[in-house]
PDB file of C-alpha atoms in Angstrom:
ATOM      1  CA  MET Z 225       0.000   0.000   0.000  1.00  0.00           C
ATOM      2  CA  ARG Z 226       1.191   3.484  -0.781  1.00  0.00           C
ATOM      3  CA  ILE Z 227       1.357   5.956   2.079  1.00  0.00           C
ATOM      4  CA  TYR Z 228       2.270   9.624   2.015  1.00  0.00           C
ATOM      5  CA  VAL Z 229       4.395  11.109   4.800  1.00  0.00           C
ATOM      6  CA  PRO Z 230       4.398  14.908   5.187  1.00  0.00           C
ATOM      7  CA  SER Z 231       7.865  16.372   5.514  1.00  0.00           C
ATOM      8  CA  THR Z 232      10.120  19.369   4.909  1.00  0.00           C
ATOM      9  CA  ILE Z 233      13.438  19.674   3.101  1.00  0.00           C
ATOM     10  CA  PRO Z 234      15.449  19.459   6.370  1.00  0.00           C
ATOM     11  CA  LEU Z 235      13.420  16.451   7.576  1.00  0.00           C
ATOM     12  CA  LEU Z 236      13.833  14.763   4.189  1.00  0.00           C
ATOM     13  CA  ASP Z 237      17.582  15.351   4.368  1.00  0.00           C
ATOM     14  CA  ALA Z 238      17.728  13.860   7.870  1.00  0.00           C
ATOM     15  CA  ALA Z 239      15.707  10.806   6.817  1.00  0.00           C
ATOM     16  CA  CYS Z 240      17.819  10.251   3.721  1.00  0.00           C
ATOM     17  CA  HIS Z 241      21.019  10.329   5.768  1.00  0.00           C
ATOM     18  CA  ALA Z 242      19.582   8.210   8.605  1.00  0.00           C
ATOM     19  CA  GLY Z 243      18.270   5.580   6.201  1.00  0.00           C
ATOM     20  CA  GLU Z 244      14.797   5.708   7.733  1.00  0.00           C
ATOM     21  CA  ILE Z 245      11.810   7.946   8.283  1.00  0.00           C
ATOM     22  CA  GLY Z 246      11.097   8.310  11.967  1.00  0.00           C
ATOM     23  CA  PRO Z 247      10.880   8.328  14.884  1.00  0.00           C
ATOM     24  CA  ALA Z 248       7.638   6.477  15.463  1.00  0.00           C
ATOM     25  CA  PRO Z 249       4.818   7.214  15.731  1.00  0.00           C
ATOM     26  CA  LEU Z 250       4.549   8.882  12.336  1.00  0.00           C
ATOM     27  CA  THR Z 251       1.556  10.596  10.831  1.00  0.00           C
ATOM     28  CA  ALA Z 252       1.001   9.381   7.295  1.00  0.00           C
ATOM     29  CA  TYR Z 253      -1.816   9.559   4.768  1.00  0.00           C
ATOM     30  CA  ALA Z 254      -3.260   6.832   2.555  1.00  0.00           C
ATOM     31  CA  VAL Z 255      -6.441   5.695   0.868  1.00  0.00           C
ATOM     32  CA  THR Z 256      -8.329   4.799   4.029  1.00  0.00           C
ATOM     33  CA  PRO Z 257     -11.862   3.409   4.240  1.00  0.00           C
ATOM     34  CA  ALA Z 258     -13.005   6.852   5.457  1.00  0.00           C
ATOM     35  CA  LEU Z 259     -11.490   8.522   2.380  1.00  0.00           C
ATOM     36  CA  ARG Z 260     -12.893   5.873   0.037  1.00  0.00           C
ATOM     37  CA  GLU Z 261     -16.392   6.262   1.510  1.00  0.00           C
ATOM     38  CA  TRP Z 262     -16.260  10.069   1.324  1.00  0.00           C
ATOM     39  CA  TYR Z 263     -15.004  10.071  -2.279  1.00  0.00           C
ATOM     40  CA  SER Z 264     -17.001   7.097  -3.500  1.00  0.00           C
ATOM     41  CA  GLY Z 265     -17.044   8.320  -7.104  1.00  0.00           C
ATOM     42  CA  GLY Z 266     -13.260   8.580  -7.293  1.00  0.00           C
ATOM     43  CA  ASP Z 267     -11.081   6.026  -9.010  1.00  0.00           C
ATOM     44  CA  ASP Z 268      -7.866   4.732  -7.416  1.00  0.00           C
ATOM     45  CA  GLU Z 269      -5.736   7.496  -8.948  1.00  0.00           C
ATOM     46  CA  GLU Z 270      -8.054  10.235  -7.676  1.00  0.00           C
ATOM     47  CA  LEU Z 271      -8.114   8.682  -4.212  1.00  0.00           C
ATOM     48  CA  GLU Z 272      -4.299   8.527  -4.124  1.00  0.00           C
ATOM     49  CA  TYR Z 273      -4.160  12.176  -5.164  1.00  0.00           C
ATOM     50  CA  ALA Z 274      -6.612  13.129  -2.393  1.00  0.00           C
ATOM     51  CA  ALA Z 275      -4.474  11.307   0.200  1.00  0.00           C
ATOM     52  CA  MET Z 276      -1.317  13.005  -1.087  1.00  0.00           C
ATOM     53  CA  ALA Z 277      -3.060  16.405  -0.967  1.00  0.00           C
ATOM     54  CA  GLN Z 278      -3.878  15.858   2.712  1.00  0.00           C
ATOM     55  CA  ALA Z 279      -0.216  15.002   3.354  1.00  0.00           C
ATOM     56  CA  ALA Z 280       0.862  18.148   1.486  1.00  0.00           C
ATOM     57  CA  ARG Z 281      -1.437  20.230   3.690  1.00  0.00           C
ATOM     58  CA  ALA Z 282       0.084  18.622   6.782  1.00  0.00           C
ATOM     59  CA  SER Z 283       3.524  19.535   5.434  1.00  0.00           C
ATOM     60  CA  VAL Z 284       2.516  23.201   5.747  1.00  0.00           C
ATOM     61  CA  GLY Z 285       2.021  22.594   9.463  1.00  0.00           C
ATOM     62  CA  LEU Z 286       5.556  21.207   9.700  1.00  0.00           C
ATOM     63  CA  LEU Z 287       6.837  24.316   7.915  1.00  0.00           C
ATOM     64  CA  ALA Z 288       4.959  26.495  10.401  1.00  0.00           C
ATOM     65  CA  ALA Z 289       6.807  24.713  13.207  1.00  0.00           C
ATOM     66  CA  ASP Z 290      10.212  25.263  11.545  1.00  0.00           C
ATOM     67  CA  PRO Z 291      10.567  28.878  10.355  1.00  0.00           C
ATOM     68  CA  SER Z 292      14.092  28.190   9.075  1.00  0.00           C
ATOM     69  CA  ALA Z 293      12.959  25.497   6.594  1.00  0.00           C
ATOM     70  CA  ALA Z 294      12.605  26.320   2.908  1.00  0.00           C
ATOM     71  CA  ARG Z 295       8.977  27.206   2.251  1.00  0.00           C
ATOM     72  CA  ARG Z 296       8.276  24.201   0.043  1.00  0.00           C
ATOM     73  CA  ARG Z 297       5.933  21.358   0.882  1.00  0.00           C
ATOM     74  CA  VAL Z 298       7.463  17.890   0.827  1.00  0.00           C
ATOM     75  CA  VAL Z 299       5.597  14.587   0.689  1.00  0.00           C
ATOM     76  CA  ILE Z 300       7.460  11.285   0.862  1.00  0.00           C
ATOM     77  CA  ALA Z 301       5.627   8.466  -0.930  1.00  0.00           C
ATOM     78  CA  CYS Z 302       6.367   5.020   0.510  1.00  0.00           C
ATOM     79  CA  GLU Z 303       5.286   1.490  -0.295  1.00  0.00           C
ATOM     80  CA  VAL Z 304       4.531  -0.456   2.868  1.00  0.00           C
ATOM     81  CA  GLY Z 305       3.163  -3.939   3.360  1.00  0.00           C
ATOM     82  CA  ALA Z 306       0.688  -3.297   6.127  1.00  0.00           C
ATOM     83  CA  VAL Z 307      -1.176  -0.287   7.406  1.00  0.00           C
ATOM     84  CA  PRO Z 308      -2.715  -0.122  10.880  1.00  0.00           C
ATOM     85  CA  PRO Z 309      -6.502  -0.292  11.010  1.00  0.00           C
ATOM     86  CA  ALA Z 310      -8.455   2.868  11.698  1.00  0.00           C
ATOM     87  CA  ASP Z 311      -9.256   3.370  15.363  1.00  0.00           C
ATOM     88  CA  GLY Z 312     -12.814   4.516  14.688  1.00  0.00           C
ATOM     89  CA  THR Z 313     -12.214   8.177  15.526  1.00  0.00           C
ATOM     90  CA  VAL Z 314     -11.491   9.413  11.997  1.00  0.00           C
ATOM     91  CA  GLU Z 315     -13.869  11.718  10.200  1.00  0.00           C
ATOM     92  CA  LEU Z 316     -15.389  10.935   6.836  1.00  0.00           C
ATOM     93  CA  GLY Z 317     -12.833  11.810   4.152  1.00  0.00           C
ATOM     94  CA  ASP Z 318      -9.827  11.607   6.485  1.00  0.00           C
ATOM     95  CA  ALA Z 319      -6.784   9.865   4.996  1.00  0.00           C
ATOM     96  CA  ARG Z 320      -4.677  10.181   8.159  1.00  0.00           C
ATOM     97  CA  LEU Z 321      -2.992   7.156   9.723  1.00  0.00           C
ATOM     98  CA  GLU Z 322      -0.620   6.685  12.605  1.00  0.00           C
ATOM     99  CA  MET Z 323       2.348   4.484  11.788  1.00  0.00           C
ATOM    100  CA  ARG Z 324       3.836   2.998  14.923  1.00  0.00           C
ATOM    101  CA  VAL Z 325       7.074   1.991  13.226  1.00  0.00           C
ATOM    102  CA  VAL Z 326       9.909   3.786  11.487  1.00  0.00           C
ATOM    103  CA  ILE Z 327       9.882   3.394   7.730  1.00  0.00           C
ATOM    104  CA  PRO Z 328      13.105   2.101   6.163  1.00  0.00           C
ATOM    105  CA  TRP Z 329      14.464   4.330   3.405  1.00  0.00           C
ATOM    106  CA  THR Z 330      14.228   1.326   1.057  1.00  0.00           C
ATOM    107  CA  LYS Z 331      10.415   1.708   1.200  1.00  0.00           C
ATOM    108  CA  VAL Z 332      10.557   5.221  -0.297  1.00  0.00           C
ATOM    109  CA  ALA Z 333       9.045   5.170  -3.788  1.00  0.00           C
ATOM    110  CA  ALA Z 334       9.298   8.869  -4.649  1.00  0.00           C
ATOM    111  CA  VAL Z 335       9.284  12.362  -3.205  1.00  0.00           C
ATOM    112  CA  HIS Z 336       6.949  15.201  -4.159  1.00  0.00           C
ATOM    113  CA  VAL Z 337       8.215  18.762  -3.603  1.00  0.00           C
ATOM    114  CA  ASP Z 338       6.942  22.230  -4.464  1.00  0.00           C
ATOM    115  CA  ALA Z 339       8.748  24.159  -7.161  1.00  0.00           C
ATOM    116  CA  VAL Z 340      10.853  27.046  -5.893  1.00  0.00           C
ATOM    117  CA  ALA Z 341       8.304  29.434  -7.430  1.00  0.00           C
ATOM    118  CA  ALA Z 342       5.646  28.173  -4.979  1.00  0.00           C
ATOM    119  CA  ALA Z 343       7.640  29.326  -1.942  1.00  0.00           C
ATOM    120  CA  GLY Z 344       5.727  32.601  -1.601  1.00  0.00           C
ATOM    121  CA  VAL Z 345       2.300  30.952  -1.555  1.00  0.00           C
ATOM    122  CA  VAL Z 346       3.447  28.133   0.727  1.00  0.00           C
ATOM    123  CA  GLY Z 347       5.302  30.552   3.001  1.00  0.00           C
ATOM    124  CA  LYS Z 348       2.199  32.676   3.505  1.00  0.00           C
ATOM    125  CA  ALA Z 349       0.207  29.556   4.381  1.00  0.00           C
ATOM    126  CA  ALA Z 350       2.880  28.429   6.856  1.00  0.00           C
ATOM    127  CA  ASP Z 351       3.005  31.883   8.438  1.00  0.00           C
ATOM    128  CA  THR Z 352      -0.756  31.838   9.000  1.00  0.00           C
ATOM    129  CA  TRP Z 353      -1.082  28.124   9.889  1.00  0.00           C
ATOM    130  CA  ASP Z 354      -2.252  28.711  13.472  1.00  0.00           C
ATOM    131  CA  ALA Z 355      -4.826  31.303  12.431  1.00  0.00           C
ATOM    132  CA  ALA Z 356      -6.135  28.993   9.682  1.00  0.00           C
ATOM    133  CA  HIS Z 357      -6.871  26.289  12.206  1.00  0.00           C
ATOM    134  CA  GLY Z 358      -8.262  28.521  14.925  1.00  0.00           C
ATOM    135  CA  ASP Z 359     -10.063  26.876  17.799  1.00  0.00           C
ATOM    136  CA  THR Z 360     -13.339  25.024  17.750  1.00  0.00           C
ATOM    137  CA  ALA Z 361     -15.293  28.177  18.601  1.00  0.00           C
ATOM    138  CA  ASN Z 362     -13.568  30.293  15.950  1.00  0.00           C
ATOM    139  CA  GLY Z 363     -13.206  27.937  12.981  1.00  0.00           C
ATOM    140  CA  GLY Z 364     -10.190  29.806  11.662  1.00  0.00           C
ATOM    141  CA  ASP Z 365      -9.386  33.163  10.147  1.00  0.00           C
ATOM    142  CA  GLU Z 366     -10.839  33.393   6.615  1.00  0.00           C
ATOM    143  CA  ASP Z 367      -7.731  35.022   5.085  1.00  0.00           C
ATOM    144  CA  ALA Z 368      -5.497  32.393   6.683  1.00  0.00           C
ATOM    145  CA  VAL Z 369      -7.742  29.574   5.455  1.00  0.00           C
ATOM    146  CA  PHE Z 370      -7.631  31.119   1.969  1.00  0.00           C
ATOM    147  CA  ALA Z 371      -3.816  31.211   2.133  1.00  0.00           C
ATOM    148  CA  LEU Z 372      -3.734  27.541   3.114  1.00  0.00           C
ATOM    149  CA  ASP Z 373      -6.211  26.562   0.404  1.00  0.00           C
ATOM    150  CA  SER Z 374      -4.136  28.502  -2.153  1.00  0.00           C
ATOM    151  CA  CYS Z 375      -1.355  25.957  -1.776  1.00  0.00           C
ATOM    152  CA  GLU Z 376      -3.569  23.410  -3.487  1.00  0.00           C
ATOM    153  CA  GLY Z 377      -3.194  25.414  -6.697  1.00  0.00           C
ATOM    154  CA  GLU Z 378       0.529  24.652  -6.701  1.00  0.00           C
ATOM    155  CA  ASP Z 379       1.568  21.339  -8.248  1.00  0.00           C
ATOM    156  CA  LEU Z 380       4.110  19.196  -6.476  1.00  0.00           C
ATOM    157  CA  LEU Z 381       7.067  18.059  -8.557  1.00  0.00           C
ATOM    158  CA  TRP Z 382       7.901  14.356  -8.637  1.00  0.00           C
ATOM    159  CA  TYR Z 383      11.385  13.046  -7.842  1.00  0.00           C
ATOM    160  CA  ALA Z 384      12.464   9.430  -8.242  1.00  0.00           C
ATOM    161  CA  THR Z 385      14.453   7.944  -5.372  1.00  0.00           C
ATOM    162  CA  GLN Z 386      17.729   8.198  -7.296  1.00  0.00           C
ATOM    163  CA  GLU Z 387      17.121  11.949  -7.761  1.00  0.00           C
ATOM    164  CA  ILE Z 388      16.663  12.717  -4.051  1.00  0.00           C
ATOM    165  CA  PRO Z 389      20.398  13.129  -3.236  1.00  0.00           C
ATOM    166  CA  ASP Z 390      20.741  15.611  -6.118  1.00  0.00           C
ATOM    167  CA  LEU Z 391      17.625  17.476  -4.933  1.00  0.00           C
ATOM    168  CA  LEU Z 392      19.056  17.742  -1.425  1.00  0.00           C
ATOM    169  CA  ALA Z 393      22.489  18.805  -2.708  1.00  0.00           C
ATOM    170  CA  ALA Z 394      20.851  21.560  -4.754  1.00  0.00           C
ATOM    171  CA  GLU Z 395      19.032  22.780  -1.652  1.00  0.00           C
ATOM    172  CA  GLY Z 396      22.272  23.241   0.256  1.00  0.00           C
ATOM    173  CA  PRO Z 397      23.136  22.377   3.846  1.00  0.00           C
ATOM    174  CA  ARG Z 398      20.172  24.239   5.383  1.00  0.00           C
ATOM    175  CA  GLY Z 399      17.487  23.107   2.984  1.00  0.00           C
ATOM    176  CA  GLY Z 400      17.661  26.031   0.612  1.00  0.00           C
ATOM    177  CA  LEU Z 401      16.937  29.685   1.001  1.00  0.00           C
ATOM    178  CA  ARG Z 402      13.755  30.729   2.652  1.00  0.00           C
ATOM    179  CA  ALA Z 403      11.693  32.645   0.134  1.00  0.00           C
TER     180      ALA Z 403
END
């Protein structure tokens, strides 16, 4: 099964050098029963895209937590043999999973990363991440939610596993310049 792990350039670099994605538990995204039920008209490719989009959104949250990271979403696509069952608390349409194991680097199938030109849009979303989520009484600031939703208009580039070291080398030792 394919899972999508939200990341950042510095986290991707650390995982590549460590030979694993971790530590556990990890939040990942996949075609879950809740996603399949919510998007019942979608084919397998559309469902995979929806799961990856949720992981890309979660990557913005990781960027918000690391202001020094390059403002580019990163999603690591992995092929794993087994995925934990849902615990019954997920909402309809949710692709989120909790992986209770580290993922060996050998399970990485590809990496999806924003183009450098997307850094402004993604950066604005990261800067307003907390306001976009608000609290349960507030529901989030409309401008911040718009900034977060705007990221979905940016396509993620696809990198094969053999291209990841070159991608990281091009980003430099601190994950590229913050734009």
